Coordinates of C-alpha atoms in Angstrom, one line a residue:
M1 CA -9.8 -47.9 14.6
K2 CA -6.8 -47.3 16.8
N3 CA -4.4 -44.8 15.3
G4 CA -1.3 -45.5 17.5
L5 CA -1.7 -42.5 19.7
E6 CA -3.7 -44.1 22.5
D7 CA -0.8 -44.0 25.0
Y8 CA 0.3 -40.5 24.1
Y9 CA -1.1 -37.5 26.1
V10 CA -0.1 -34.6 28.3
I11 CA -1.6 -33.4 31.5
K12 CA -2.5 -29.7 31.6
N13 CA -4.7 -28.1 34.3
N14 CA -5.5 -31.5 35.7
K15 CA -6.9 -32.7 32.4
K16 CA -5.6 -35.5 30.2
L17 CA -5.2 -34.2 26.6
R18 CA -4.5 -36.6 23.8
Y19 CA -2.0 -36.2 21.0
G20 CA -3.0 -35.7 17.4
Y21 CA -1.3 -35.8 14.0
T22 CA -0.4 -33.0 11.6
T23 CA -1.7 -32.2 8.1
G24 CA 1.8 -33.2 7.0
S25 CA 1.3 -36.7 8.4
C26 CA -2.2 -36.9 6.7
A27 CA -0.7 -35.9 3.4
A28 CA 2.1 -38.4 3.6
A29 CA -0.1 -41.3 4.7
A30 CA -2.6 -40.5 1.9
A31 CA 0.2 -40.3 -0.7
K32 CA 1.7 -43.6 0.6
A33 CA -1.7 -45.4 0.3
A34 CA -2.4 -43.9 -3.1
A35 CA 1.0 -44.9 -4.5
R36 CA 0.6 -48.5 -3.2
M37 CA -2.9 -48.8 -4.8
L38 CA -1.5 -47.3 -8.1
L39 CA 1.3 -49.9 -8.2
T40 CA -0.6 -52.9 -7.1
G41 CA -4.2 -52.3 -8.1
E42 CA -5.3 -53.5 -4.7
K43 CA -7.5 -51.4 -2.4
V44 CA -5.7 -50.1 0.7
E45 CA -8.0 -49.1 3.6
N46 CA -5.4 -48.7 6.3
I47 CA -1.8 -47.5 6.2
D48 CA 1.1 -47.3 8.7
L49 CA 3.2 -44.1 8.8
M50 CA 6.3 -43.6 10.9
T51 CA 6.5 -39.9 12.0
P52 CA 9.7 -37.9 12.5
K53 CA 8.9 -37.9 16.2
G54 CA 9.3 -41.7 16.2
I55 CA 5.6 -42.5 16.7
L56 CA 4.1 -45.1 14.4
L57 CA 0.6 -44.1 13.1
H58 CA -2.1 -46.5 11.9
L59 CA -4.4 -44.4 9.7
E60 CA -7.7 -45.1 8.0
I61 CA -7.8 -44.4 4.2
L62 CA -11.0 -42.7 3.1
D63 CA -12.8 -41.7 -0.2
I64 CA -10.7 -43.9 -2.4
H65 CA -10.8 -43.3 -6.2
Q66 CA -8.8 -45.9 -8.1
G67 CA -7.9 -45.5 -11.8
T68 CA -5.3 -47.0 -14.0
E69 CA -3.4 -43.7 -14.4
E70 CA -4.2 -42.0 -11.1
V71 CA -5.3 -42.9 -7.6
S72 CA -6.6 -40.5 -5.0
C73 CA -7.6 -41.0 -1.4
A74 CA -7.8 -39.1 1.9
V75 CA -6.9 -39.2 5.6
R76 CA -9.0 -37.3 8.1
K77 CA -7.0 -34.8 10.2
D78 CA -7.1 -35.4 13.9
G79 CA -5.6 -32.7 16.0
G80 CA -6.2 -34.5 19.3
D81 CA -7.3 -32.2 22.1
D82 CA -5.4 -29.3 20.6
P83 CA -7.6 -26.3 19.6
D84 CA -6.8 -26.9 15.9
A85 CA -8.7 -25.1 13.1
T86 CA -7.9 -28.0 10.7
H87 CA -9.3 -30.7 12.9
G88 CA -11.7 -33.0 11.0
L89 CA -10.6 -31.9 7.5
L90 CA -9.9 -34.5 4.8
V91 CA -6.4 -34.3 3.4
Y92 CA -6.3 -35.8 -0.1
A93 CA -3.4 -37.1 -2.1
A94 CA -3.7 -37.8 -5.9
V95 CA -0.8 -39.8 -7.2
C96 CA 0.2 -40.7 -10.8
K97 CA 3.3 -42.2 -12.4
K98 CA 5.8 -40.2 -14.4
K99 CA 8.7 -41.6 -16.5
E100 CA 11.4 -39.3 -14.9
S101 CA 12.7 -40.3 -11.6
G102 CA 11.9 -38.3 -8.5
V103 CA 8.8 -37.0 -6.8
D104 CA 7.0 -33.9 -7.8
I105 CA 4.8 -32.4 -5.1
D106 CA 2.2 -29.7 -5.6
G107 CA -0.9 -28.4 -4.0
G108 CA -4.5 -28.4 -5.2
R109 CA -7.8 -27.1 -3.9
G110 CA -7.6 -25.8 -0.3
V111 CA -3.8 -25.7 -0.1
G112 CA -2.4 -22.2 -0.1
R113 CA 0.0 -20.7 -2.6
V114 CA 3.0 -18.5 -1.6
T115 CA 2.8 -15.0 -3.0
K116 CA 5.5 -13.2 -1.0
K117 CA 9.2 -13.7 -0.3
G118 CA 10.5 -14.6 3.1
L119 CA 8.6 -17.9 3.7
E120 CA 9.9 -21.4 3.7
Q121 CA 8.8 -22.1 0.2
P122 CA 9.5 -19.8 -2.9
V123 CA 6.9 -17.5 -4.4
G124 CA 4.5 -19.5 -6.6
A125 CA 5.0 -22.8 -4.7
A126 CA 2.3 -24.6 -2.8
A127 CA 2.4 -23.9 0.9
I128 CA 3.6 -27.4 1.8
N129 CA 6.5 -27.0 4.2
K130 CA 9.9 -28.7 4.1
M131 CA 9.2 -31.6 6.5
P132 CA 5.8 -32.6 5.1
R133 CA 7.4 -32.6 1.6
T134 CA 10.2 -34.9 2.9
M135 CA 7.6 -37.1 4.6
I136 CA 5.5 -37.3 1.4
R137 CA 8.6 -38.0 -0.8
E138 CA 9.9 -40.7 1.5
A139 CA 6.5 -42.4 1.9
V140 CA 6.0 -42.9 -1.9
E141 CA 9.7 -43.8 -2.4
D142 CA 9.3 -46.5 0.2
V143 CA 6.4 -47.9 -1.7
A144 CA 8.3 -47.8 -5.0
D145 CA 11.2 -49.7 -3.4
A146 CA 8.9 -52.3 -1.9
F147 CA 7.4 -53.1 -5.4
G148 CA 10.4 -52.6 -7.6
Y149 CA 9.1 -49.5 -9.3
V150 CA 11.9 -47.4 -10.8
G151 CA 9.9 -44.4 -12.2
G152 CA 8.8 -41.3 -10.5
F153 CA 5.6 -39.9 -9.0
S154 CA 3.6 -36.8 -9.2
V155 CA 1.7 -36.0 -6.0
V156 CA -1.0 -33.3 -5.6
I157 CA -2.2 -32.6 -2.1
S158 CA -5.7 -31.1 -1.7
I159 CA -7.7 -30.1 1.4
P160 CA -11.4 -29.3 0.6
G161 CA -12.5 -26.6 3.0
G162 CA -9.0 -25.2 3.4
E163 CA -10.0 -22.0 1.8
E164 CA -12.4 -21.2 4.6
V165 CA -10.2 -22.4 7.4
A166 CA -7.3 -20.3 6.1
K167 CA -9.3 -17.1 7.0
K168 CA -8.9 -18.1 10.7
T169 CA -5.1 -18.4 10.4
F170 CA -2.1 -16.1 9.9
N171 CA -1.9 -17.2 6.2
P172 CA -3.5 -14.1 4.6
R173 CA -1.1 -11.8 6.5
L174 CA 1.9 -14.0 5.4
G175 CA 1.0 -13.8 1.7
I176 CA -0.4 -17.3 1.5
I177 CA -3.6 -17.3 -0.5
G178 CA -6.2 -19.8 -1.5
G179 CA -6.0 -22.2 1.4
I180 CA -4.1 -23.5 4.4
S181 CA -0.5 -24.6 4.8
V182 CA 0.6 -28.2 5.1
L183 CA 2.6 -28.1 8.3
G184 CA 4.4 -30.1 10.9
T185 CA 8.0 -30.7 11.9
S186 CA 7.4 -33.9 14.0
G187 CA 4.3 -35.2 12.4
I188 CA 2.5 -35.1 15.8
V189 CA 0.3 -32.4 17.4
V190 CA 1.1 -31.9 21.1
P191 CA -2.1 -30.5 22.7
M192 CA -2.0 -26.8 23.5
S193 CA 1.6 -26.5 22.2
E194 CA 3.0 -23.0 21.8
D195 CA 5.5 -24.1 19.2
A196 CA 3.1 -23.7 16.3
L197 CA 2.1 -20.2 17.3
I198 CA 5.7 -19.1 17.8
A199 CA 6.7 -20.7 14.5
S200 CA 4.0 -18.6 12.8
I201 CA 5.3 -15.4 14.4
H202 CA 8.8 -16.3 13.2
A203 CA 7.4 -16.8 9.7
E204 CA 5.8 -13.4 9.8
M205 CA 9.0 -11.8 11.0
R206 CA 11.0 -13.3 8.1
L207 CA 8.4 -12.0 5.7
R208 CA 8.6 -8.5 7.1
K209 CA 12.4 -8.6 7.0
E210 CA 12.2 -8.9 3.3
S211 CA 10.9 -5.4 3.1
G212 CA 13.1 -3.8 5.7
D213 CA 15.4 -4.2 8.7
Y214 CA 13.2 -2.6 11.2
L215 CA 10.1 -4.2 12.8
L216 CA 6.9 -2.7 14.0
V217 CA 5.5 -5.1 16.6
T218 CA 2.1 -5.2 18.3
P219 CA 0.9 -7.9 20.7
G220 CA -2.5 -8.0 19.1
N221 CA -5.4 -6.3 17.3
Y222 CA -5.6 -3.4 19.7
G223 CA -2.1 -2.4 19.0
A224 CA -2.6 -2.6 15.3
A225 CA -5.7 -0.5 15.6
F226 CA -3.9 2.1 17.7
V227 CA -1.0 2.2 15.2
S228 CA -3.5 2.9 12.4
T229 CA -4.2 6.3 14.0
Y230 CA -0.7 7.5 13.2
P231 CA -0.6 9.3 9.8
D232 CA 1.0 7.3 6.9
V233 CA 2.2 4.4 9.1
D234 CA 2.1 1.1 7.3
V235 CA 0.2 -1.0 9.8
E236 CA -0.2 -3.8 7.3
N237 CA 3.5 -4.6 7.7
S238 CA 3.4 -4.9 11.4
V239 CA 4.1 -8.1 13.2
K240 CA 1.7 -9.5 15.9
C241 CA 3.8 -11.1 18.7
S242 CA 0.9 -12.2 20.9
N243 CA 2.3 -12.8 24.4
Y244 CA 5.7 -13.8 23.2
V245 CA 7.8 -10.7 23.7
G246 CA 10.9 -12.5 24.7
E247 CA 10.8 -15.0 21.8
T248 CA 10.2 -12.2 19.4
L249 CA 13.3 -10.3 20.6
D250 CA 15.4 -13.5 20.5
Y251 CA 14.4 -14.3 16.9
A252 CA 14.9 -10.7 15.8
V253 CA 18.5 -11.0 16.9
N254 CA 18.9 -14.2 14.8
L255 CA 17.4 -12.4 11.8
G256 CA 19.8 -9.4 12.0
I257 CA 17.0 -6.9 12.7
K258 CA 18.3 -3.3 13.2
G259 CA 15.5 -2.1 15.5
I260 CA 12.0 -2.9 16.9
L261 CA 9.2 -0.5 17.9
F262 CA 6.6 -2.1 20.1
V263 CA 3.2 -0.5 20.2
A264 CA 1.4 -2.2 23.1
D265 CA -1.5 -1.9 25.5
I266 CA -0.5 -1.2 29.0
G267 CA -2.3 -4.4 30.1
K268 CA 0.4 -6.4 28.4
F269 CA 3.4 -4.2 28.8
I270 CA 3.0 -3.3 32.5
K271 CA 4.3 -6.9 32.9
V272 CA 7.4 -6.2 30.7
S273 CA 8.2 -3.3 33.2
G274 CA 8.9 -6.1 35.7
G275 CA 11.0 -8.1 33.3
I276 CA 8.2 -10.6 32.4
M277 CA 8.7 -11.6 28.8
N278 CA 5.7 -13.9 28.3
T279 CA 2.7 -11.7 29.1
H280 CA 0.1 -14.5 29.2
S281 CA -1.8 -14.6 32.5
R282 CA -0.9 -18.2 33.1
C283 CA 2.8 -17.2 33.3
A284 CA 2.4 -14.1 35.4
D285 CA -0.3 -11.7 36.5
S286 CA 1.4 -8.9 38.5
R287 CA -0.3 -6.0 36.8
A288 CA -1.7 -4.4 40.0
E289 CA 1.5 -4.9 41.9
L290 CA 3.7 -3.4 39.2
M291 CA 1.4 -0.5 38.7
T292 CA 1.3 0.2 42.4
A293 CA 5.0 0.0 42.7
A294 CA 5.4 2.6 39.9
A295 CA 2.7 4.8 41.5
I296 CA 4.5 4.7 44.9
R297 CA 7.7 5.8 43.2
A298 CA 5.7 8.6 41.6
G299 CA 4.4 9.8 45.0
A300 CA 1.2 7.9 45.6
D301 CA 0.1 7.7 49.2
L302 CA -0.8 4.6 51.1
E303 CA -4.6 4.9 50.5
T304 CA -4.0 5.2 46.7
A305 CA -1.6 2.3 46.8
K306 CA -4.1 0.1 48.5
R307 CA -6.8 1.1 45.9
L308 CA -4.4 0.2 43.1
L309 CA -3.6 -3.2 44.6
E310 CA -7.4 -4.0 44.6
T311 CA -7.8 -3.2 40.9
I312 CA -8.6 -6.1 38.5
T313 CA -7.7 -4.3 35.2
T314 CA -5.2 -1.7 34.2
V315 CA -8.1 0.4 32.9
E316 CA -9.4 0.7 36.4
A317 CA -5.9 1.5 37.7
I318 CA -5.3 4.2 35.2
G319 CA -8.6 5.8 36.2
I320 CA -7.4 6.0 39.8
L321 CA -4.1 7.5 38.7
K322 CA -5.9 10.1 36.6
E323 CA -8.1 11.0 39.6
K324 CA -5.0 11.5 41.7
N325 CA -3.1 13.4 39.0
L326 CA -0.4 10.7 39.1
L327 CA -0.7 9.2 35.6
E328 CA 2.0 11.1 33.9
K329 CA 4.5 10.7 36.7
T330 CA 3.6 7.0 37.0
M331 CA 4.1 6.4 33.3
A332 CA 7.5 8.2 33.7
E333 CA 8.4 5.4 36.1
I334 CA 7.0 2.6 33.9
I335 CA 8.4 3.5 30.5
P336 CA 12.1 3.5 31.4
R337 CA 11.7 0.1 33.0
V338 CA 10.0 -1.3 29.9
H339 CA 12.9 -0.1 27.8
Y340 CA 15.5 -1.5 30.3
Y341 CA 14.0 -5.0 30.2
L342 CA 13.6 -5.0 26.4
Q343 CA 17.2 -4.0 26.0
H344 CA 18.4 -6.4 28.7
R345 CA 16.9 -9.3 26.8
I346 CA 19.0 -8.6 23.7
G347 CA 22.0 -6.7 25.0
E348 CA 23.5 -4.4 22.4
A349 CA 22.1 -6.3 19.4
F350 CA 19.8 -3.4 18.3
P351 CA 17.7 -0.6 19.7
T352 CA 14.2 -1.1 21.0
E353 CA 11.5 1.5 21.5
A354 CA 7.9 1.3 22.8
I355 CA 4.7 3.3 22.6
L356 CA 2.2 2.4 25.3
F357 CA -1.5 3.1 25.2
S358 CA -4.8 2.1 26.8
N359 CA -7.7 1.0 24.6
E360 CA -10.0 3.1 26.8
H361 CA -7.7 6.0 27.8
G362 CA -5.6 6.4 24.7
F363 CA -1.9 7.3 24.5
L364 CA 0.0 6.9 27.8
G365 CA 3.7 7.4 27.0
E366 CA 6.6 6.4 24.9
T367 CA 10.3 5.7 25.1
E368 CA 12.7 8.5 24.2
G369 CA 13.5 7.3 20.7
A370 CA 10.0 6.0 19.7
Q371 CA 9.1 8.9 17.4
E372 CA 12.4 8.7 15.6
M373 CA 12.0 4.9 15.0
L374 CA 8.4 5.4 14.0
Q375 CA 9.7 7.2 10.9
H376 CA 11.0 3.8 9.6
F377 CA 7.4 2.7 9.2
R378 CA 6.0 5.6 7.4
T379 CA 4.6 4.5 4.0
G380 CA 7.5 3.5 1.7
K381 CA 10.2 4.3 4.3
N382 CA 11.3 0.8 5.5
E383 CA 13.3 0.1 2.4
G384 CA 16.5 -1.6 3.5
G385 CA 16.1 0.0 6.9
T386 CA 16.6 3.6 5.8
T387 CA 14.5 6.6 6.5

């Protein structure tokens, strides 16, 4: 069956990648079909859904259970050619009538539940975001209008298998337990989109803001592991920014953050010393060049510079700098430049500091105010941004 996305795709790395649709679209389509079956008694095997992006979907309705008081059915999630952990899951909607007007929306099995402040939904609510809730409500209200029904609906969204999939997502770190979130702002999944990842980073930042005005940020697991070696530092409340250093700084300004301490592997942040704010290799890979430039400023000779330019990894480059007794002087060139570009991104909005390390070589250096800012993240010290 054609779903309406046959003509929608992007070209990346010379490959044609097809669009998909979100869990929010699945939930809304299933709710729409279930509401129609509940009001008419007829079986609905296909349903149309207009997404917020303006693309009309034609979706197959699966696993139908019709009763006089409740109808449930499902739509299978299709993430297109996006690397999507929820691809293939069945998203169910169980719909029943209620006398009061309005639409009550809740989550069942496999849909997470919010346990911490700072997320889009309040504590205790199902992790069904604002746009999917709007889509679900409008879908069942359209059915009610079409058939002259003036009562309300209760809708429960369930995603069997969501509990396991949630372990592969940011949800546990965000305080969403028991399943995945029902997401999507456009109803459509654009393959390899960075928007979803950036949105999850923003959500984690909002959550951390609830417990203090200072953020401890690491690009990934190595940074979190290195932070854990510092006594009494609350690494569980750190934020992982992945490659999105610039986006993290921009959003921190929007949140009113008072300071950020980055703890990062030199392999990522050597790029920041050149003003590169997205550290993914597809955006820029000038690690050897930047390391060599810093080493030359620190006194490296031509032979050493040539060796550094031939390195593939920063681990290899640091080995050469150690061999030439240039590591400390080179880091003294790199660290101020990292600090300059972090501050340049945000102006005078708040102070930034950084601690740099190598997973193999350990601590490499830090900005002047790093240790002072680190005190904000000692256990129990980030209350309202005070030490």
